[in-house]
Backbone as a chain_set.jsonl record, in Angstrom:
{"seq": "MDQMLPQLDRRKTQAAVEAILEKYRIYKTITFEVREANVTASYTERFHGPTNVTSDQTAQVAVYNVDAPATRQAYCRMIESIVERLGEREQTLIRERYMKEDDVFDYKVYNYVLDPPVSKDTYTKIRTRAFYKMALAFADRGLLTLSELQKAKACNSK", "coords": {"N": [[0.848, -1.176, 0.0], [0.748, 2.062, -1.011], [1.215, 4.921, 0.573], [1.031, 8.326, 0.655], [2.566, 11.09, 2.32], [0.663, 13.724, 3.742], [0.204, 16.994, 2.269], [0.582, 19.78, 4.104], [-0.824, 22.899, 5.106], [1.326, 25.428, 5.99], [0.944, 27.624, 7.757], [-1.575, 27.139, 8.957], [-1.02, 24.71, 10.179], [1.005, 25.46, 11.955], [-0.441, 27.206, 13.646], [-2.32, 25.431, 14.757], [-0.704, 23.506, 16.067], [0.686, 25.173, 17.836], [-1.452, 25.963, 19.441], [-2.078, 23.576, 20.771], [0.302, 23.195, 22.18], [0.209, 25.459, 23.773], [-1.959, 24.877, 25.416], [-0.796, 22.746, 26.77], [1.252, 24.129, 28.153], [-0.304, 25.758, 29.796], [-1.625, 23.828, 31.352], [0.61, 22.85, 32.705], [1.499, 25.058, 34.194], [-0.637, 26.375, 35.502], [-2.325, 25.937, 38.469], [-4.397, 23.286, 39.706], [-7.714, 23.701, 40.68], [-9.304, 22.52, 43.436], [-12.503, 21.189, 43.841], [-15.172, 21.642, 46.171], [-17.74, 20.114, 48.126], [-21.033, 21.4, 48.613], [-22.219, 22.218, 51.801], [-24.255, 23.51, 52.949], [-27.712, 23.739, 53.067], [-29.859, 24.284, 50.3], [-32.244, 26.825, 49.725], [-34.512, 26.554, 47.95], [-37.606, 26.456, 46.207], [-39.261, 23.421, 46.113], [-41.017, 21.154, 44.309], [-43.174, 18.504, 45.083], [-42.992, 15.227, 43.954], [-42.298, 12.575, 41.624], [-39.103, 12.658, 40.289], [-37.303, 11.049, 39.197], [-34.578, 11.255, 39.235], [-31.425, 10.761, 40.49], [-29.116, 12.181, 42.576], [-25.815, 12.735, 43.635], [-23.991, 14.841, 45.081], [-21.555, 14.928, 46.474], [-20.207, 12.667, 45.523], [-19.978, 13.342, 42.81], [-18.286, 15.572, 42.966], [-16.02, 14.375, 44.093], [-15.28, 12.577, 42.058], [-14.697, 14.392, 39.995], [-12.519, 15.754, 41.185], [-10.603, 13.798, 41.139], [-10.491, 12.839, 38.487], [-10.036, 15.098, 36.779], [-7.335, 16.161, 37.343], [-5.928, 13.841, 36.629], [-6.521, 13.601, 33.924], [-5.305, 15.915, 32.94], [-2.604, 15.327, 33.525], [-2.209, 13.058, 31.929], [-2.539, 14.176, 29.39], [-0.355, 15.967, 29.321], [1.791, 14.138, 29.545], [1.454, 12.775, 27.135], [1.986, 14.791, 25.219], [4.652, 15.347, 25.883], [5.832, 12.864, 25.286], [5.542, 12.793, 22.529], [7.134, 14.95, 21.76], [9.607, 13.994, 22.577], [10.248, 12.22, 20.572], [11.159, 13.67, 18.469], [13.872, 15.119, 16.519], [17.121, 16.077, 17.86], [17.751, 18.897, 17.725], [15.235, 19.861, 17.044], [13.746, 19.074, 19.273], [14.975, 20.642, 21.288], [14.356, 23.21, 20.364], [11.474, 23.202, 20.447], [10.967, 22.617, 23.153], [12.266, 24.76, 24.518], [11.114, 27.049, 23.359], [8.291, 26.697, 23.324], [7.371, 25.092, 25.458], [8.127, 25.959, 27.93], [8.53, 28.915, 29.47], [6.381, 31.838, 29.062], [7.497, 34.158, 27.992], [9.529, 33.715, 26.133], [11.174, 34.281, 23.162], [11.406, 33.834, 19.566], [13.871, 34.808, 18.465], [15.557, 34.728, 20.683], [15.838, 32.013, 21.06], [17.02, 31.054, 18.625], [19.367, 32.523, 18.616], [20.631, 32.285, 21.153], [19.998, 29.892, 22.533], [20.053, 27.542, 20.892], [22.755, 25.491, 19.968], [25.276, 25.103, 17.792], [24.496, 28.628, 17.294], [21.851, 29.533, 15.014], [20.681, 30.789, 11.821], [17.839, 32.928, 11.172], [16.299, 31.899, 9.065], [17.112, 29.204, 8.94], [16.281, 28.414, 11.468], [13.509, 28.687, 11.11], [13.085, 26.667, 9.23], [13.746, 24.378, 10.744], [11.808, 24.54, 12.755], [9.439, 24.377, 11.234], [9.656, 21.799, 10.167], [9.578, 20.326, 12.559], [7.005, 21.006, 13.497], [5.458, 19.865, 11.477], [5.979, 17.103, 11.804], [4.998, 16.835, 14.422], [2.312, 17.517, 14.032], [1.406, 15.359, 12.503], [1.73, 13.321, 14.411], [0.012, 14.259, 16.44], [-2.389, 14.087, 15.07], [-2.608, 11.325, 14.829], [-3.133, 10.716, 17.462], [-5.574, 11.858, 17.808], [-5.848, 14.544, 18.393], [-5.768, 16.487, 16.466], [-7.182, 17.178, 13.231], [-6.196, 16.189, 10.148], [-7.338, 16.849, 7.706], [-8.306, 19.435, 7.954], [-6.007, 20.886, 7.965], [-4.758, 20.582, 5.563], [-3.339, 21.67, 2.454], [-5.081, 23.854, 0.275], [-6.335, 22.721, -2.767], [-5.422, 23.806, -5.948], [-7.623, 25.098, -8.379], [-8.014, 24.077, -11.687], [-8.509, 26.007, -14.384], [-9.832, 26.265, -17.655]], "CA": [[0.0, 0.0, 0.0], [1.555, 3.271, -1.144], [0.522, 6.032, 1.222], [1.832, 9.537, 0.617], [2.365, 12.011, 3.426], [-0.176, 14.835, 3.28], [0.76, 18.339, 2.14], [-0.134, 20.595, 5.082], [-0.636, 24.342, 5.054], [2.285, 25.739, 7.052], [0.384, 28.559, 8.747], [-2.637, 26.448, 9.705], [-0.362, 23.701, 11.009], [1.676, 26.167, 13.046], [-1.455, 27.698, 14.578], [-2.927, 24.297, 15.456], [0.289, 22.916, 16.975], [0.921, 26.144, 18.907], [-2.603, 25.916, 20.353], [-1.919, 22.379, 21.604], [1.414, 23.446, 23.096], [-0.249, 26.469, 24.739], [-2.763, 24.139, 26.395], [0.18, 22.024, 27.579], [1.907, 25.081, 29.047], [-1.299, 26.163, 30.797], [-1.788, 22.702, 32.286], [1.808, 22.723, 33.529], [1.759, 26.215, 35.049], [-1.804, 26.776, 36.284], [-2.653, 24.893, 39.435], [-5.743, 22.737, 39.652], [-8.567, 24.11, 41.791], [-10.099, 21.42, 43.956], [-13.885, 21.55, 44.151], [-15.68, 21.156, 47.446], [-19.185, 19.918, 48.145], [-21.792, 22.341, 49.435], [-22.773, 21.595, 53.006], [-25.4, 24.305, 53.341], [-28.906, 23.387, 52.32], [-30.362, 25.366, 49.458], [-33.615, 27.182, 50.069], [-35.3, 26.75, 46.745], [-38.889, 25.783, 46.255], [-39.208, 22.116, 45.476], [-42.336, 20.552, 44.181], [-43.129, 17.072, 45.369], [-43.342, 14.368, 42.832], [-41.153, 11.784, 41.159], [-38.222, 13.264, 39.291], [-36.518, 9.941, 38.653], [-33.188, 11.682, 39.154], [-30.672, 10.558, 41.713], [-27.881, 12.956, 42.501], [-24.927, 12.648, 44.776], [-23.047, 15.921, 44.824], [-20.242, 14.59, 47.019], [-19.57, 11.731, 44.594], [-19.618, 14.078, 41.597], [-17.124, 16.395, 43.288], [-14.879, 13.477, 44.282], [-14.89, 12.078, 40.746], [-14.053, 15.506, 39.3], [-11.226, 16.041, 41.817], [-9.657, 12.742, 40.774], [-10.382, 12.698, 37.034], [-9.487, 16.278, 36.092], [-5.865, 16.166, 37.353], [-5.416, 12.684, 35.893], [-6.646, 13.939, 32.508], [-4.247, 16.888, 32.661], [-1.312, 14.642, 33.541], [-2.137, 12.196, 30.751], [-2.341, 15.07, 28.243], [1.034, 16.456, 29.363], [2.673, 13.011, 29.225], [1.325, 12.48, 25.709], [2.711, 15.832, 24.492], [6.077, 15.138, 26.143], [6.296, 11.676, 24.557], [5.63, 13.155, 21.112], [8.301, 15.821, 21.599], [10.801, 13.167, 22.748], [10.531, 11.489, 19.331], [11.727, 14.589, 17.485], [15.327, 15.213, 16.493], [17.707, 16.811, 18.987], [17.553, 20.343, 17.57], [13.79, 20.115, 17.079], [13.35, 18.968, 20.685], [15.456, 21.822, 21.997], [13.557, 24.351, 19.91], [10.093, 23.102, 20.942], [10.961, 22.722, 24.621], [12.655, 26.096, 24.976], [10.241, 28.105, 22.846], [6.856, 26.493, 23.515], [6.969, 24.28, 26.595], [8.595, 26.522, 29.19], [7.95, 30.183, 29.876], [5.646, 32.578, 28.049], [8.225, 35.295, 27.445], [10.658, 33.297, 25.303], [10.906, 34.648, 21.779], [12.154, 33.075, 18.572], [15.247, 35.276, 18.31], [16.347, 34.249, 21.815], [16.116, 30.592, 20.856], [18.002, 30.783, 17.566], [20.646, 33.196, 18.888], [21.265, 31.977, 22.432], [19.725, 28.555, 23.063], [20.578, 26.518, 19.989], [24.212, 25.487, 19.947], [25.656, 26.494, 17.536], [23.38, 29.484, 16.886], [21.462, 29.383, 13.614], [20.03, 31.963, 11.248], [16.384, 32.938, 11.276], [15.766, 31.001, 8.041], [17.364, 27.831, 9.386], [15.366, 28.217, 12.604], [12.163, 28.495, 10.556], [13.054, 25.331, 8.621], [13.726, 23.379, 11.822], [10.496, 24.634, 13.404], [8.42, 23.884, 10.303], [9.797, 20.344, 10.125], [9.101, 19.807, 13.846], [5.549, 21.162, 13.531], [4.879, 18.875, 10.567], [6.049, 15.803, 12.483], [4.099, 16.861, 15.571], [0.94, 17.513, 13.531], [1.088, 13.972, 12.154], [1.592, 12.565, 15.659], [-1.21, 14.721, 17.102], [-3.514, 13.54, 14.315], [-2.712, 9.914, 15.215], [-3.698, 10.672, 18.815], [-6.913, 12.435, 17.798], [-5.854, 15.939, 18.838], [-5.924, 17.304, 15.268], [-7.653, 16.516, 12.02], [-5.314, 16.602, 9.055], [-8.1, 17.417, 6.586], [-8.428, 20.876, 8.17], [-4.686, 21.501, 7.816], [-4.195, 20.334, 4.24], [-3.313, 22.792, 1.513], [-6.189, 23.898, -0.668], [-5.891, 22.353, -4.106], [-5.726, 24.851, -6.921], [-8.55, 24.689, -9.426], [-7.489, 24.289, -13.048], [-9.546, 26.55, -15.266], [-9.396, 26.265, -19.055]], "C": [[0.893, 1.239, 0.0], [0.774, 4.442, -0.566], [1.458, 7.23, 1.278], [1.545, 10.376, 1.854], [1.585, 13.22, 2.934], [0.608, 16.146, 3.191], [-0.062, 19.243, 3.058], [0.174, 22.069, 4.87], [0.216, 24.747, 6.252], [1.677, 26.618, 8.134], [-0.715, 27.905, 9.59], [-2.036, 25.422, 10.662], [0.316, 24.361, 12.196], [0.667, 26.649, 14.078], [-2.051, 26.555, 15.402], [-1.962, 23.688, 16.475], [0.591, 23.872, 18.125], [-0.224, 26.168, 19.908], [-2.498, 24.712, 21.294], [-0.804, 22.59, 22.617], [1.061, 24.516, 24.131], [-1.104, 25.812, 25.823], [-1.851, 23.345, 27.325], [0.808, 22.956, 28.608], [0.954, 25.55, 30.145], [-1.498, 25.057, 31.818], [-0.594, 22.567, 33.221], [1.964, 23.862, 34.533], [0.587, 26.619, 35.93], [-2.18, 25.619, 37.207], [-4.114, 24.489, 39.315], [-6.518, 23.181, 40.891], [-9.456, 22.944, 42.203], [-11.494, 21.936, 44.274], [-14.262, 20.967, 45.505], [-17.19, 21.052, 47.372], [-19.838, 20.983, 49.023], [-22.348, 21.614, 50.647], [-23.979, 22.358, 53.518], [-26.576, 23.937, 52.459], [-29.341, 24.585, 51.485], [-31.833, 25.594, 49.775], [-34.39, 27.526, 48.823], [-36.582, 25.96, 46.861], [-38.792, 24.478, 45.487], [-40.603, 21.52, 45.475], [-42.207, 19.059, 44.39], [-43.605, 16.298, 44.157], [-42.108, 13.635, 42.359], [-40.358, 12.535, 40.083], [-37.381, 12.211, 38.592], [-35.053, 10.323, 38.44], [-32.541, 11.459, 40.508], [-29.388, 11.352, 41.579], [-27.108, 12.793, 43.794], [-23.812, 13.653, 44.54], [-21.648, 15.571, 45.318], [-19.499, 13.633, 46.087], [-19.135, 12.437, 43.317], [-18.376, 14.925, 41.814], [-15.88, 15.52, 43.428], [-14.371, 12.947, 42.937], [-14.174, 13.167, 39.964], [-12.659, 15.761, 39.863], [-10.177, 14.984, 41.509], [-9.423, 12.725, 39.265], [-9.726, 13.891, 36.346], [-7.959, 16.338, 36.165], [-5.263, 14.991, 36.579], [-5.474, 12.942, 34.388], [-5.558, 14.921, 32.101], [-2.884, 16.208, 32.581], [-1.146, 13.749, 32.316], [-1.885, 13.023, 29.493], [-0.887, 15.54, 28.185], [2.023, 15.344, 29.032], [2.635, 12.69, 27.732], [2.111, 13.505, 24.881], [4.216, 15.622, 24.664], [6.612, 13.93, 25.384], [6.419, 11.959, 23.062], [6.87, 14.011, 20.863], [9.591, 15.015, 21.723], [11.188, 12.424, 21.476], [11.11, 12.372, 18.234], [13.243, 14.514, 17.511], [15.824, 16.117, 17.611], [17.478, 18.321, 18.887], [16.069, 20.708, 17.634], [13.267, 20.061, 18.511], [13.735, 20.215, 21.456], [14.614, 23.039, 21.642], [12.164, 24.329, 20.523], [10.061, 23.269, 22.459], [11.248, 24.148, 25.087], [11.653, 27.164, 24.552], [8.793, 27.939, 23.285], [6.46, 25.773, 24.798], [7.416, 24.839, 27.934], [7.847, 27.802, 29.506], [7.239, 30.874, 28.711], [6.489, 33.623, 27.341], [9.474, 34.91, 26.659], [10.288, 33.587, 23.85], [11.808, 33.872, 20.838], [13.616, 33.511, 18.495], [16.136, 34.848, 19.473], [16.743, 32.795, 21.614], [17.172, 30.404, 19.788], [19.325, 31.491, 17.775], [21.373, 32.66, 20.116], [21.082, 30.541, 22.906], [20.316, 27.471, 22.182], [22.099, 26.642, 19.903], [24.677, 24.612, 18.791], [24.433, 27.313, 17.131], [23.111, 29.344, 15.39], [20.836, 30.683, 13.124], [18.517, 31.834, 11.412], [15.761, 31.964, 10.279], [15.953, 29.534, 8.423], [16.447, 27.479, 10.552], [13.954, 27.924, 12.104], [12.037, 27.119, 9.914], [12.969, 24.238, 9.679], [12.346, 23.361, 12.48], [9.393, 24.07, 12.516], [8.454, 22.367, 10.225], [9.271, 19.71, 11.423], [7.582, 19.893, 13.934], [4.863, 20.141, 12.634], [4.852, 17.496, 11.226], [5.068, 15.738, 13.643], [2.637, 16.84, 15.124], [0.507, 16.102, 13.149], [0.876, 13.127, 13.406], [0.324, 12.966, 16.401], [-2.453, 14.183, 16.39], [-3.714, 12.063, 14.65], [-3.367, 9.758, 16.584], [-5.087, 11.303, 18.901], [-6.983, 13.878, 18.274], [-6.057, 16.915, 17.68], [-6.595, 16.488, 14.184], [-6.851, 17.07, 10.852], [-6.082, 17.231, 7.895], [-8.263, 18.928, 6.723], [-7.106, 21.601, 7.904], [-4.109, 21.363, 6.408], [-4.305, 21.573, 3.364], [-4.524, 22.706, 0.598], [-5.648, 23.588, -2.063], [-6.337, 23.435, -5.092], [-6.654, 24.293, -7.991], [-7.945, 25.02, -10.79], [-8.628, 24.791, -13.917], [-8.996, 26.651, -16.683], [-10.153, 27.274, -19.834]], "O": [[1.698, 1.433, 0.911], [-0.21, 4.895, -1.151], [2.537, 7.164, 1.868], [0.428, 10.377, 2.372], [1.821, 13.695, 1.823], [1.554, 16.371, 3.946], [-1.253, 19.451, 2.828], [1.289, 22.438, 4.502], [-0.128, 24.445, 7.394], [1.886, 26.365, 9.32], [-0.768, 28.103, 10.804], [-2.48, 25.281, 11.802], [0.213, 23.873, 13.322], [0.906, 26.508, 15.277], [-2.261, 26.699, 16.607], [-2.349, 23.389, 17.605], [0.737, 23.437, 19.267], [0.003, 26.371, 21.101], [-2.798, 24.826, 22.482], [-0.94, 22.211, 23.78], [1.568, 24.478, 25.252], [-0.989, 26.147, 27.002], [-2.099, 23.275, 28.529], [0.89, 22.622, 29.789], [1.363, 25.72, 31.293], [-1.535, 25.32, 33.02], [-0.753, 22.214, 34.389], [2.508, 23.652, 35.617], [0.802, 27.16, 37.015], [-2.331, 24.477, 36.772], [-4.954, 25.272, 38.872], [-6.032, 23.051, 42.015], [-10.258, 22.448, 41.412], [-11.651, 22.986, 44.897], [-13.737, 19.936, 45.925], [-17.842, 21.804, 46.648], [-19.279, 21.408, 50.034], [-22.889, 20.515, 50.524], [-24.658, 21.895, 54.434], [-26.441, 23.837, 51.24], [-29.212, 25.737, 51.901], [-32.571, 24.65, 50.059], [-34.866, 28.649, 48.659], [-36.637, 24.927, 47.529], [-38.303, 24.438, 44.358], [-41.263, 21.407, 46.509], [-41.253, 18.431, 43.931], [-44.522, 16.709, 43.446], [-40.986, 14.039, 42.666], [-40.921, 12.986, 39.086], [-36.818, 12.456, 37.526], [-34.38, 9.776, 37.567], [-33.044, 11.911, 41.537], [-28.661, 11.216, 40.595], [-27.674, 12.722, 44.885], [-22.815, 13.352, 43.883], [-20.66, 15.883, 44.652], [-18.293, 13.776, 45.886], [-18.053, 12.17, 42.795], [-17.507, 14.99, 40.944], [-14.808, 15.879, 42.941], [-13.163, 12.879, 42.713], [-13.151, 12.901, 39.333], [-11.714, 15.964, 39.1], [-8.981, 15.255, 41.61], [-8.283, 12.609, 38.815], [-8.936, 13.707, 35.42], [-7.325, 16.55, 35.132], [-4.215, 15.129, 35.948], [-4.568, 12.541, 33.657], [-4.956, 14.778, 31.037], [-2.101, 16.483, 31.672], [-0.064, 13.689, 31.732], [-1.107, 12.619, 28.629], [-0.263, 15.513, 27.124], [2.995, 15.58, 28.314], [3.664, 12.37, 27.135], [2.821, 13.132, 23.948], [4.969, 15.71, 23.694], [7.737, 13.969, 24.886], [7.308, 11.42, 22.402], [7.572, 13.819, 19.871], [10.572, 15.32, 21.043], [12.347, 12.038, 21.32], [11.509, 11.873, 17.182], [13.829, 13.918, 18.415], [15.042, 16.836, 18.233], [17.058, 18.951, 19.857], [15.695, 21.733, 18.205], [12.452, 20.89, 18.917], [12.923, 20.779, 22.189], [14.21, 23.803, 22.518], [11.716, 25.339, 21.066], [9.214, 23.99, 22.985], [10.549, 24.676, 25.952], [11.376, 28.089, 25.316], [8.126, 28.928, 23.588], [5.295, 25.844, 25.19], [7.115, 24.254, 28.975], [6.648, 27.768, 29.783], [7.457, 30.548, 27.544], [6.215, 33.944, 26.185], [10.392, 35.721, 26.539], [9.225, 33.187, 23.374], [12.833, 33.325, 21.244], [14.508, 32.663, 18.463], [17.332, 34.627, 19.288], [17.855, 32.395, 21.957], [18.135, 29.669, 20.005], [20.324, 31.102, 17.169], [22.602, 32.588, 20.122], [21.94, 30.022, 23.62], [21.005, 26.577, 22.672], [22.649, 27.736, 19.783], [24.453, 23.403, 18.855], [23.438, 26.751, 16.672], [24.018, 29.074, 14.604], [20.503, 31.564, 13.917], [17.997, 30.77, 11.745], [14.797, 31.275, 10.612], [15.045, 28.722, 8.244], [15.904, 26.376, 10.613], [13.284, 27.025, 12.61], [10.996, 26.473, 10.036], [12.208, 23.283, 9.53], [11.785, 22.294, 12.731], [8.509, 23.363, 12.998], [7.408, 21.718, 10.218], [8.599, 18.679, 11.385], [6.937, 18.952, 14.397], [3.809, 19.61, 12.985], [3.831, 16.809, 11.208], [4.388, 14.73, 13.838], [1.806, 16.207, 15.776], [-0.619, 15.694, 13.433], [-0.046, 12.313, 13.462], [-0.372, 12.105, 16.939], [-3.451, 13.862, 17.035], [-4.849, 11.595, 14.745], [-4.072, 8.78, 16.833], [-5.708, 11.282, 19.964], [-8.074, 14.385, 18.533], [-6.475, 18.052, 17.897], [-6.578, 15.257, 14.214], [-6.837, 18.276, 10.608], [-5.531, 18.062, 7.174], [-8.349, 19.632, 5.716], [-7.101, 22.805, 7.647], [-3.081, 21.965, 6.098], [-5.211, 22.394, 3.505], [-4.937, 21.618, 0.197], [-4.626, 24.133, -2.48], [-7.474, 23.905, -5.061], [-6.489, 23.162, -8.447], [-7.431, 26.118, -11.004], [-9.6, 24.073, -14.156], [-7.856, 27.063, -16.895], [-9.927, 27.423, -21.035]]}, "num_chains": 1, "name": "protein.A"}
């Protein structure tokens, strides 16, 4: 079976991958707020009659307090495992620029972080290649849909 790699729009791919990495950074830096159950009775009018609804607020809160952090951790582990599969320079670029602090800019990475320093054009090539690989991996994991990122085919008019 001959399967060709898809041609992805560079700007759409960059925006989509940056959004996923931004979510990763938020999950890593913003602390999780634990929910607590209400212990005070609510004073709302309640009509008598069968509602056929059973609710257990304490159980719902407990499930949320366990599941939400576990979901965040699983998401972060998945992103980290995808980044680990990139090449050495690509890993360094993605980790330093997108997975750490908010105030890191491209010029700082290609001038000071990458060893040896690279030009802006070379940096863009490395980043584009890394984003392409990551987009394919994210699509395999269900975080992206490649059909939305593919280049629009030009119409041939005669």
